[in-house]
Coordinates of C-alpha atoms in Angstrom, one line a residue:
X1 CA 1.6 -57.6 25.9
X2 CA 2.4 -55.6 28.7
X3 CA 1.3 -52.0 29.1
X4 CA 4.2 -49.6 30.1
X5 CA 3.3 -46.1 30.7
X6 CA 3.0 -43.7 33.8
X7 CA 0.4 -43.1 36.0
X8 CA -1.0 -39.8 35.6
X9 CA -0.4 -36.8 38.5
X10 CA -3.6 -35.6 40.1
X11 CA -3.7 -31.8 38.5
X12 CA -7.0 -30.7 39.9
X13 CA -5.6 -31.0 43.6
X14 CA -8.1 -33.7 44.3
X15 CA -7.0 -36.4 47.2
X16 CA -8.4 -39.4 48.3
X17 CA -10.0 -38.3 51.0
X18 CA -12.4 -36.2 48.9
X19 CA -14.1 -39.1 47.5
X20 CA -14.7 -40.6 50.5
X21 CA -16.0 -36.7 51.9
X22 CA -18.8 -36.6 49.1
X23 CA -20.3 -40.2 49.2
X24 CA -20.2 -39.6 53.1
X25 CA -21.9 -35.9 52.6
X26 CA -24.6 -38.1 50.0
X27 CA -25.8 -40.5 52.8
X28 CA -26.2 -38.0 55.2
X29 CA -28.6 -35.8 53.2
X30 CA -30.2 -39.7 51.6
X31 CA -30.4 -41.0 54.9
X32 CA -32.1 -37.7 56.5
X33 CA -34.3 -37.6 52.9
X34 CA -35.8 -41.1 53.9
X35 CA -35.9 -40.2 57.3
X36 CA -38.5 -37.1 57.0
X37 CA -39.9 -38.9 54.5
X38 CA -41.1 -41.9 56.3
X39 CA -42.2 -39.7 59.1
X40 CA -43.8 -37.1 56.8
X41 CA -46.2 -39.9 56.2
X42 CA -47.8 -40.6 59.7
X43 CA -47.0 -37.3 60.6
X44 CA -49.4 -36.1 57.5
X45 CA -52.1 -38.9 57.7
X46 CA -52.4 -37.6 61.5
X47 CA -52.4 -34.2 61.5
X48 CA -55.8 -34.5 58.3
X49 CA -57.5 -36.5 60.9
X50 CA -56.9 -34.1 63.2
X51 CA -58.2 -31.1 61.2
X52 CA -61.1 -33.3 60.0
X53 CA -62.5 -32.9 63.8
X54 CA -61.2 -29.7 64.7
X55 CA -60.2 -27.4 62.0
X56 CA -59.3 -24.5 64.5
X57 CA -55.7 -26.8 65.3
X58 CA -54.6 -25.8 61.5
X59 CA -51.4 -23.7 63.2
X60 CA -50.9 -27.4 65.2
X61 CA -50.9 -29.2 62.2
X62 CA -48.8 -27.3 59.9
X63 CA -45.6 -27.0 62.8
X64 CA -45.9 -31.0 63.1
X65 CA -45.9 -30.9 59.1
X66 CA -42.8 -28.8 58.7
X67 CA -40.9 -30.5 61.6
X68 CA -39.5 -33.8 59.4
X69 CA -38.4 -31.4 56.8
X70 CA -36.3 -29.3 59.3
X71 CA -34.5 -32.7 59.5
X72 CA -34.0 -32.7 55.9
X73 CA -32.3 -29.5 56.1
X74 CA -29.9 -30.6 59.2
X75 CA -29.1 -33.6 56.1
X76 CA -28.0 -30.7 54.2
X77 CA -25.7 -29.2 56.3
X78 CA -22.2 -31.5 55.2
X79 CA -22.9 -30.2 52.1
X80 CA -21.6 -27.1 52.3
X81 CA -19.1 -27.6 55.7

């Protein structure tokens, strides 16, 4: 048997490119999170070691630890643009 019918017209205004936009934004956020996690592992352990040797460098350790997290924030920008 041959199925007969009419393909439904898209009614929500979505185009073929909208799916690729969402996939691209998801890939950007996922790779930014992955890169930040990898760098956070190395930087976090180094910061703990630095604080164990000299507790007065807490501010420097905090800045270096928070820096990779800004990468995720920049990776999340395509979700909103």
